[in-house]
Coordinates of C-alpha atoms in Angstrom, one line a residue:
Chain A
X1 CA -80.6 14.2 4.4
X2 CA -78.3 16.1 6.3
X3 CA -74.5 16.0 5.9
X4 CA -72.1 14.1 7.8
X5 CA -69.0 15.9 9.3
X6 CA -67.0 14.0 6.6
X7 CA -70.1 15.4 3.9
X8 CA -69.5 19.2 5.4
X9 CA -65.5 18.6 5.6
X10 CA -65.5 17.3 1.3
X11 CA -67.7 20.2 0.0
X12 CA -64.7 22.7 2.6
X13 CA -62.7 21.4 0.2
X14 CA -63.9 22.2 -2.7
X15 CA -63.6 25.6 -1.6
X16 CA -59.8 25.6 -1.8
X17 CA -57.9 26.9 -5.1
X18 CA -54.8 26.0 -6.5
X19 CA -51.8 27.9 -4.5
X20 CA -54.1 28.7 -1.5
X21 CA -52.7 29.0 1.8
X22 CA -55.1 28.1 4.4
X23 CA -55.6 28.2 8.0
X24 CA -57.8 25.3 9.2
X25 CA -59.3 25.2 12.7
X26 CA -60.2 22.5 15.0
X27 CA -62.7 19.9 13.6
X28 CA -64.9 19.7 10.9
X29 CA -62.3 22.3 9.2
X30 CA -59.2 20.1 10.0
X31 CA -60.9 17.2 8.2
X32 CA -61.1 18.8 5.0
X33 CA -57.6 18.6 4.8
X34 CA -57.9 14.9 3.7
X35 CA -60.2 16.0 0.9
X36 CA -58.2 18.4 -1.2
X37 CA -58.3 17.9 -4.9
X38 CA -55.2 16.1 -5.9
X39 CA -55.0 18.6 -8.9
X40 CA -54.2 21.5 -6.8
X41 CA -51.4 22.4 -4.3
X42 CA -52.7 23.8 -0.8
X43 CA -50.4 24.7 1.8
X44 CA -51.8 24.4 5.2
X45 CA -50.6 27.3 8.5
X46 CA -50.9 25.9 11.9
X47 CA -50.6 29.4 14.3
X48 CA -48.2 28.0 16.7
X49 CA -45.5 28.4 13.5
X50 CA -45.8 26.1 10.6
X51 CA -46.8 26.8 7.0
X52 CA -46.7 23.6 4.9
X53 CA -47.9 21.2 7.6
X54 CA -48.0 17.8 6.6
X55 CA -49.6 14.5 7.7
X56 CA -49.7 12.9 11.4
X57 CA -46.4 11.1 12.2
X58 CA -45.1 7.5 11.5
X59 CA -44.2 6.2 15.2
X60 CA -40.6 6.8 13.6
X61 CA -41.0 10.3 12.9
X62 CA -42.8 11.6 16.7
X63 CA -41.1 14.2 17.8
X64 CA -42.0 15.8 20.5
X65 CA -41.1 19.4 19.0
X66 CA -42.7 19.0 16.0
X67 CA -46.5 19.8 16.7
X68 CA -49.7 21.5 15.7
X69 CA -52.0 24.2 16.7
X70 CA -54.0 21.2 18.6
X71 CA -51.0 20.4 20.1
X72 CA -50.8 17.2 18.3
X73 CA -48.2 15.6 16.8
X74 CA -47.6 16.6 13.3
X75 CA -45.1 17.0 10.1
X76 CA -44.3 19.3 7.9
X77 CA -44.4 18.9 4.1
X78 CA -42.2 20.0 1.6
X79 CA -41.3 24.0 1.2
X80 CA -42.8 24.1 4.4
X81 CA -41.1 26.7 7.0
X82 CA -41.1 27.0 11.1
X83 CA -41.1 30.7 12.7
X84 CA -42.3 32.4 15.9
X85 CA -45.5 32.9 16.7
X86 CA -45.0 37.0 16.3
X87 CA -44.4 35.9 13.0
X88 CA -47.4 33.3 12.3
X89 CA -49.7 36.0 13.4
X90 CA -48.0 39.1 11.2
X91 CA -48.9 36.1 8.5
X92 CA -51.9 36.2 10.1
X93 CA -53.4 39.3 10.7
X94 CA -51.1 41.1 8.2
X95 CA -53.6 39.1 5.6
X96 CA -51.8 37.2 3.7
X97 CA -53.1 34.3 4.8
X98 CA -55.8 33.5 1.8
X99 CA -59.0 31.4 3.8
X100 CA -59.2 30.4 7.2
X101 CA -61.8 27.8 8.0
X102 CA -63.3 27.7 11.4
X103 CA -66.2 26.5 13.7
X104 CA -69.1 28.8 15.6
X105 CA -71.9 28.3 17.6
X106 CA -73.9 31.4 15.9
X107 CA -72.8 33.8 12.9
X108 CA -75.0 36.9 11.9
X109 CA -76.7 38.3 9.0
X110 CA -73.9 41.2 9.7
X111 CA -71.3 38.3 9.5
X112 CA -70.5 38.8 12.7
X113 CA -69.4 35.5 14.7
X114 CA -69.6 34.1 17.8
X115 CA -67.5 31.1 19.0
X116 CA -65.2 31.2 21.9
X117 CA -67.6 31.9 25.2
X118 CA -70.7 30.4 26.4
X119 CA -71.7 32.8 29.4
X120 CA -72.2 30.5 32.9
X121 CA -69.6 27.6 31.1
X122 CA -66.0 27.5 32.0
X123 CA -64.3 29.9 29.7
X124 CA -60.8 28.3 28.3
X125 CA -60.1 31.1 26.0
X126 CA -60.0 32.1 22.2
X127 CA -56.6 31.2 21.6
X128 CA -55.9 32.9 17.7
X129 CA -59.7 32.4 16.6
X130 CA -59.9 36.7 17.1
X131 CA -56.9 37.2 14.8
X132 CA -57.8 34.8 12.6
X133 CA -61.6 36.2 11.9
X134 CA -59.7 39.7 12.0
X135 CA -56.8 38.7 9.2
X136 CA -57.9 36.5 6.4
X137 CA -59.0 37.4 3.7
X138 CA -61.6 35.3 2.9
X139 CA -63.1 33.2 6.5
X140 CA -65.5 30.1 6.4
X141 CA -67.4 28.7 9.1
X142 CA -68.4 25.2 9.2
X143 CA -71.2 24.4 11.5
X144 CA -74.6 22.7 12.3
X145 CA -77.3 24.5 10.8
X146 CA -79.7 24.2 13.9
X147 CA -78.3 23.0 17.5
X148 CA -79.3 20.1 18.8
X149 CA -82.7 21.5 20.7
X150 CA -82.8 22.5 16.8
X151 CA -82.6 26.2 17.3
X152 CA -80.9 28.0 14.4
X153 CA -77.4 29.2 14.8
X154 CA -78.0 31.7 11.9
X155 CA -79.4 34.5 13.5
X156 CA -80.0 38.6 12.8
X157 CA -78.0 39.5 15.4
X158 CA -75.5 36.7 17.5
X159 CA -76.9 36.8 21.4
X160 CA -73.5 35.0 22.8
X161 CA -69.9 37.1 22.8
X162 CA -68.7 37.5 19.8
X163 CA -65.3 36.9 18.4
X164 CA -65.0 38.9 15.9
X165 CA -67.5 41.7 13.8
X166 CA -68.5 41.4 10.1
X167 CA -65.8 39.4 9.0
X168 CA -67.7 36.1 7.8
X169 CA -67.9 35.7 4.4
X170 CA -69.6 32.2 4.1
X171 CA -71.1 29.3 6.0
X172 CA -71.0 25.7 5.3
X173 CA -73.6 23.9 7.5
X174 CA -75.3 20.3 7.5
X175 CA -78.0 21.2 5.3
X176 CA -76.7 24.4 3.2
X177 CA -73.9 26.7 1.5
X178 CA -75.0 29.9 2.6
X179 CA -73.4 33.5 1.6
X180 CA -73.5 36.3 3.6
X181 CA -73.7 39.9 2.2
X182 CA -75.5 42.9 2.4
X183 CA -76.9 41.9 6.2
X184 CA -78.5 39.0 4.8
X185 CA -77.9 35.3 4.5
X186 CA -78.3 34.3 1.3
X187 CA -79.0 30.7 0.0
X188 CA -76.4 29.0 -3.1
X189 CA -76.7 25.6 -2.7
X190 CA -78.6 22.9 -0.2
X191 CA -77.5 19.6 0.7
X192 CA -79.3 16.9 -1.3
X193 CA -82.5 15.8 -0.1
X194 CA -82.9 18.7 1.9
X195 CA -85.5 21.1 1.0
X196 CA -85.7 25.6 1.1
X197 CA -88.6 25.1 3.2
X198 CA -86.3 22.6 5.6
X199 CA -83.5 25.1 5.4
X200 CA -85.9 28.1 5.9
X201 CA -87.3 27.3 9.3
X202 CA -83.9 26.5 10.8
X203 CA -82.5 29.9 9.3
X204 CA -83.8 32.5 12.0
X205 CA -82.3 35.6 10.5
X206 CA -83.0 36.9 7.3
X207 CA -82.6 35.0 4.1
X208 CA -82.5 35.7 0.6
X209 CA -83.7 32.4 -1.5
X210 CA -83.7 32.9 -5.6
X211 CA -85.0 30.4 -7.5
X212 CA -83.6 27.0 -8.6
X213 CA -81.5 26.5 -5.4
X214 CA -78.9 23.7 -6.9
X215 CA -78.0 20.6 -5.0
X216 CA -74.3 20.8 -3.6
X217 CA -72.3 18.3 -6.0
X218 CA -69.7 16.1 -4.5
Chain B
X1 CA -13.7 39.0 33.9
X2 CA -17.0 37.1 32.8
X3 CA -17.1 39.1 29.2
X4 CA -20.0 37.9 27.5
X5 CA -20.2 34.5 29.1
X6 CA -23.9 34.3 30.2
X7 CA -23.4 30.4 31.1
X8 CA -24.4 29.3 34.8
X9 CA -24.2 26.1 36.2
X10 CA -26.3 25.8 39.0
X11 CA -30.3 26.7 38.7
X12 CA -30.4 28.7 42.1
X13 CA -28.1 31.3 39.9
X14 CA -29.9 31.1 36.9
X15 CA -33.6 32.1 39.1
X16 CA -31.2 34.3 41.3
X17 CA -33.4 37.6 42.1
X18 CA -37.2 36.4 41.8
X19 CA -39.1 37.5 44.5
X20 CA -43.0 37.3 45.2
X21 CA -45.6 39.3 42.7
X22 CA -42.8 39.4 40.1
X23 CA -43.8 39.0 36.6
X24 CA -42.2 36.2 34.4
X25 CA -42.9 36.4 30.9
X26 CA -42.3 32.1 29.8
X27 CA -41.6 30.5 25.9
X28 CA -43.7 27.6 25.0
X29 CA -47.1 26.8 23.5
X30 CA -48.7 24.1 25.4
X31 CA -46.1 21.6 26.7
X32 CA -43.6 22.3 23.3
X33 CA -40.5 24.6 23.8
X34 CA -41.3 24.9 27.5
X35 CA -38.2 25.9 30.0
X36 CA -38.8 22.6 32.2
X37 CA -35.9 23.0 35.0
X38 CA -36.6 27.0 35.5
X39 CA -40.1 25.9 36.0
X40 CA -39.1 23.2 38.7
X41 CA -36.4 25.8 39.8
X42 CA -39.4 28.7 40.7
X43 CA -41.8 25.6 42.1
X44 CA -38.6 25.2 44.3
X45 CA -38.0 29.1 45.3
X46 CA -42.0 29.0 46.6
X47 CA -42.3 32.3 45.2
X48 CA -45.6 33.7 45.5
X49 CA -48.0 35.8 44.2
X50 CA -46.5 35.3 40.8
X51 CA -48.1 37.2 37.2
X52 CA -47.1 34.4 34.5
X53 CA -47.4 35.3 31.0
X54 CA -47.7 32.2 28.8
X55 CA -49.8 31.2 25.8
X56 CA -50.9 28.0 28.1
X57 CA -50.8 27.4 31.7
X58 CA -49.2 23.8 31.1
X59 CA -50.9 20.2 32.5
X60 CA -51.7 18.8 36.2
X61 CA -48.3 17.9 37.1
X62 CA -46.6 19.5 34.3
X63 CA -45.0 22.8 33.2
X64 CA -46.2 26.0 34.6
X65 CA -49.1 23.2 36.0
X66 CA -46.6 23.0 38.6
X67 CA -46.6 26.2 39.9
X68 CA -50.6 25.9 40.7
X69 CA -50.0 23.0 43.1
X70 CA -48.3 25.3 45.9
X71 CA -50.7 28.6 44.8
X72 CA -47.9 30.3 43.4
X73 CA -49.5 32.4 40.7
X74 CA -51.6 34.7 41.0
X75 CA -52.8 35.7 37.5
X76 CA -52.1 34.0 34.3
X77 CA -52.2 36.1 31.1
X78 CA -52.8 33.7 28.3
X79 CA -54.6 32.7 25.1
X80 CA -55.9 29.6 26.1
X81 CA -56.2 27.9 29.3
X82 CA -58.0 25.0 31.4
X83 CA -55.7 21.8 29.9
X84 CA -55.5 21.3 33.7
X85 CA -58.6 20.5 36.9
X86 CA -56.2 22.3 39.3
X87 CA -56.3 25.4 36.8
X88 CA -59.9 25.3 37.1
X89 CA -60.8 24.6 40.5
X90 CA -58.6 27.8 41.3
X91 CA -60.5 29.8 38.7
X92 CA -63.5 29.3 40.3
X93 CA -62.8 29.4 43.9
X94 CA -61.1 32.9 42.9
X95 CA -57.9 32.4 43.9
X96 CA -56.5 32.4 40.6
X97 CA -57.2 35.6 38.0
X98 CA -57.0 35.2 34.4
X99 CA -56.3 37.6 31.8
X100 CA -57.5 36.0 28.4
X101 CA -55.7 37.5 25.4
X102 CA -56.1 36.5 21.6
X103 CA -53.1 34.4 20.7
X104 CA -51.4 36.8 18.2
X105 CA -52.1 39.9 20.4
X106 CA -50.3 38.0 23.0
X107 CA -47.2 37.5 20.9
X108 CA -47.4 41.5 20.1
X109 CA -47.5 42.6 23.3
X110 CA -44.2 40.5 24.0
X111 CA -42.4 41.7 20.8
X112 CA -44.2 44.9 21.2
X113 CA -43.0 44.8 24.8
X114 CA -39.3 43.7 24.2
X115 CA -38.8 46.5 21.0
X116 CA -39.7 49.7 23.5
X117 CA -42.6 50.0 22.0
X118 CA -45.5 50.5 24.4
X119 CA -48.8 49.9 22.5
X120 CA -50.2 49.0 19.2
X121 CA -53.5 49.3 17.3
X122 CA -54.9 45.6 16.4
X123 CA -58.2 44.7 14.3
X124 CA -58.5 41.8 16.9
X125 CA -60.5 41.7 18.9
X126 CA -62.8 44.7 18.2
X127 CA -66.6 44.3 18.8
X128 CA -65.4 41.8 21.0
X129 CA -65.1 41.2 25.3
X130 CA -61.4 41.3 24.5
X131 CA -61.8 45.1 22.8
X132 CA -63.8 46.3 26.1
X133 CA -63.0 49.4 27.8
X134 CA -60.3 50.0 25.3
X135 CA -59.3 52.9 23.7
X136 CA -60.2 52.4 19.9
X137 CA -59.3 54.3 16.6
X138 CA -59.9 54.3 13.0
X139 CA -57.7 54.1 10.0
X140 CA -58.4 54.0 6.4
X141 CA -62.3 53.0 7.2
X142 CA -61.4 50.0 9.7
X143 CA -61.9 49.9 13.8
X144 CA -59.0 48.7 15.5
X145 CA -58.4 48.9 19.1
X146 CA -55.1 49.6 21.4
X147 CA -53.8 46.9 23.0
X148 CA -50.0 47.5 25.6
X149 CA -47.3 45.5 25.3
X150 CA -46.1 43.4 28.2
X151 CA -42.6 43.1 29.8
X152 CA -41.6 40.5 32.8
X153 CA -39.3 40.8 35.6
X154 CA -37.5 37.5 33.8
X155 CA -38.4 35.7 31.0
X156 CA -37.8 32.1 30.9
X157 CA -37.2 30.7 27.3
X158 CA -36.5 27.2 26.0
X159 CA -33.7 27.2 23.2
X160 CA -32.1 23.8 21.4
X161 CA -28.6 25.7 21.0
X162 CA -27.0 27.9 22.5
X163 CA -23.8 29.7 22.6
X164 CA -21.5 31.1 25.4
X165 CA -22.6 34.6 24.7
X166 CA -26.3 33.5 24.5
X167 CA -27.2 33.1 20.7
X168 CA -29.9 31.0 20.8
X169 CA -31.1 28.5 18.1
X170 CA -34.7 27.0 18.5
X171 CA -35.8 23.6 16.9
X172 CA -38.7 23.3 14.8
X173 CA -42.0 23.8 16.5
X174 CA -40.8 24.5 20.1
X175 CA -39.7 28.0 18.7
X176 CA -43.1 29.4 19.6
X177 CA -43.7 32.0 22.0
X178 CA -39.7 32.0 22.9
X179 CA -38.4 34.0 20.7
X180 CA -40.6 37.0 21.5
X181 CA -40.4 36.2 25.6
X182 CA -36.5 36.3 25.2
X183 CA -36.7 40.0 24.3
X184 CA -39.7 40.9 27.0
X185 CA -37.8 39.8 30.3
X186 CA -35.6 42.3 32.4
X187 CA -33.7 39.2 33.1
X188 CA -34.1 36.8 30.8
X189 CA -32.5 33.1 31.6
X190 CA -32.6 30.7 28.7
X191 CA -32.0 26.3 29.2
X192 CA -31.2 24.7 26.6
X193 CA -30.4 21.4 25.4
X194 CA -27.0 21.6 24.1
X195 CA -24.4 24.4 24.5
X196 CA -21.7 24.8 22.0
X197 CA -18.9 26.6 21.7
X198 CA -19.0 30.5 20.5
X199 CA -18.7 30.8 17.4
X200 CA -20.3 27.2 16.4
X201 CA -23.4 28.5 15.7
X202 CA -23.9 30.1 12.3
X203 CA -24.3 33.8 12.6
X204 CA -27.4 34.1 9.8
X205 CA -29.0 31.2 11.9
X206 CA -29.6 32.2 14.9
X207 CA -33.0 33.2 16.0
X208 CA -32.2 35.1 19.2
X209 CA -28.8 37.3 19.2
X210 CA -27.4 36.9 22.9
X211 CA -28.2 40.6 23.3
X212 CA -31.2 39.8 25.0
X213 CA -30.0 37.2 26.8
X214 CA -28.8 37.5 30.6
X215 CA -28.0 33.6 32.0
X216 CA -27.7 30.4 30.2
X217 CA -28.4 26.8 31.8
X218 CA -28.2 23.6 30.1
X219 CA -30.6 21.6 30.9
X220 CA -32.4 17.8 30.9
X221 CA -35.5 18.0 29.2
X222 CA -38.7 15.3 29.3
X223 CA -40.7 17.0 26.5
X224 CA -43.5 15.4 27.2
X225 CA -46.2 15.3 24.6
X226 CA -49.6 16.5 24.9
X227 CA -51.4 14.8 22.2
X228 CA -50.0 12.2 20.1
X229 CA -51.2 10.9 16.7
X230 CA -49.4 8.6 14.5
X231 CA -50.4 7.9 10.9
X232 CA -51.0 3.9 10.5
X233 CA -47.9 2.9 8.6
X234 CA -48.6 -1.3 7.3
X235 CA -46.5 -2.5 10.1
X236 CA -48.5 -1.1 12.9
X237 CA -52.0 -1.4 11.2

């Protein structure tokens, strides 16, 4: 079986360490912030200028200043601190910021990715997702593995525009935990239920399969 | 003798020399920390042919959203855009250009633009549309291409505080963008909510020194809110 957004969001999670700071984007990757293991500390940056953001608001708390990179309304926890967004993005693209989590529509064997323009569709704009993939250290992308017409978003080479160039580092899709290195994909762990044969014809670039592929553990 | 009094009372002199295909350079991301009465001061001066720099081009109706309904801007240079139909329909028909920029270039080029410093080299970008036709470089192993910074003709900034002589103090997330646009403008006019006495405001806490400032307003702000979410608390589950 195939994950559920909630399914892809838990095993994001498990991805976090203890004293991480963490960059989240719209989503799937947003979700994982409900899943952190309570045995670490994670403090979350939202680009418009928050480190340490904290849950939504009580009706109480709305304030119409206080609000995240989705514009929503948000809090911040405690330790947390507010700053420009010249600042937010020195944070960002100076690379301190530890893992950014974000979405795609296609990601290469080159770990190149591609997620901000479909050419012929309205165009609204990359907001930070290019200094994001540029500045962290360490970047995720959570996706489906296959688009709904089931063609695979894990190609040799991305066809759409890209938003950034060999920067990926892993990929956490529906079916699979893939890592990308050496221009290959290569598979660590599938989603249970699903089989390498499953994962292999929706991988259309290359991929590197060892044996004993373990289940992802939740 | 005005000194270092930068208050005005009146929104025709705080706007007082903008003129059509002038740049404005404006604070705010999305509808937070946006200068709301210099925005319905400019939609009043029907200036035309206007370059707005802005991370967001506001909402139908709202903020720099505005400034579409009479056609008054001409390009938009901005990280993300399309919150608004009118901002579309205007895209498309091609009376509108847009420059998209990444979101932390976009801040550079302002503080970039504001510290007399004329270009940078940024990672962002490259291998990208953005990095197109851009003059790139190496250093220590990495590609990085040159992006210019950006000044305005005026800035328009939101602040929460102000003093007399312009020291500005921002409040929580509505500091954004303002901070950098308040050192980019040749003019720059700050509103704010509340003004307060010089000398009220603690010198270590204040975000922009009134150096940069030109004019202060006080204004009346709606602060309207783009998307709100409120965690279920036991009385209103």
């Amino acid at each position: 079986m195939s994950l559920s957004r909630e399914q892809i969001a838990m095993r994001v999670a498990q991805e976090f360490s203890d004293g991480d700071y963490v960059n989240l984007g719209i989503g799937i990757p947003t979700l994982a912030a409900n899943y952190v293991n309570k045995d670490i500390e994670v403090m979350l940056q939202s680009e418009n200028g928050l480190l340490g953001m904290g849950p939504y608001p009580t009706a109480e708390q709305v304030d119409a200043d206080m609000i995240n990179a989705g514009k929503e309304t948000v809090t911040a926890s405690t330790g947390a601190s507010i700053f420009s967004s010249a600042e937010s993005f020195a944070m960002i693209r100076g690379g301190h910021v530890d893992l950014t989590v974000l979405g795609a529509f296609e990601v290469d064997i080159s770990g190149s990715i591609a997620s901000w323009m479909i050419p012929g569709k309205l165009i609204k704009g990359m907001g930070g997702a290019m200094d994001l993939v540029a500045g962290a250290r360490n970047i995720i992308v959570t996706m489906t593995h296959a688009d709904k017409h089931g063609n695979s978003k894990l190609l040799d080479s991305c066809t759409l525009p890209l938003t950034g160039v060999n920067c990926i580092n892993r990929i956490i899709t529906d079916l699979a935990v893939i890592e990308v290195k050496e221009k290959a994909f290569h598979l660590k762990e599938k989603a249970p239920g699903v089989t390498v044969e499953e994962i292999k014809s929706k991988t259309a670039g290359k991929l590197i399969v060892a044996e004993n592929i373990p289940d992802m553990v939740f | 003798m005005a000194g270092f009094n930068k208050v005005v009372e009146h929104y025709d002199a705080a706007m007082a020399g903008l003129t059509d295909n002038m740049t404005i350079i404006a604070g705010g991301f999305g509808l937070c920390g946006i200068p709301e009465g210099l925005i319905s001061q400019i939609r009043k001066m029907a200036t035309t042919n206007l370059t707005v720099v802005s991370n967001n081009c506001g909402v139908d109706g709202f903020g720099l959203g505005l400034l579409l309904q009479q056609n008054q801007i001409k390009k938009m240079i901005s990280s993300y855009v399309g919150e608004n139909a009118l901002f579309e329909q205007q895209l498309l028909s091609g009376e509108l250009e847009v420059e998209l920029t990444p979101q932390g270039t976009l801040a550079e080029k302002m503080r970039a633009g504001g510290a007399g410093i004329p270009a940078f080299y940024t990672a962002t970008g490259f291998g990208t549309p953005v990095g197109e036709g851009k003059e790139t470089r190496k250093f220590d192993g990495r590609d990085y291409i040159m992006e210019e910074s950006i000044t305005g003709d005026f800035a328009i900034v939101k602040a929460w505080k102000a003093d007399k002589y312009g020291n500005c103090i921002y409040r929580h997330t509505a500091q954004n963008f303002n901070p950098m646009a308040a050192t980019a403008g040749k003019v720059t006019v700050v509103e704010v909510e509340e003004l307060v006495e010089t000398g009220e405001l603690n010198p270590s806490e204040i975000h922009t020194p009134g150096i940069y400032v030109d004019r202060v307003i006080v204004g009346k702000f709606e602060k309207r809110i783009e998307c709100k979410i409120i965690t279920p608390t036991t009385e209103n589950i």
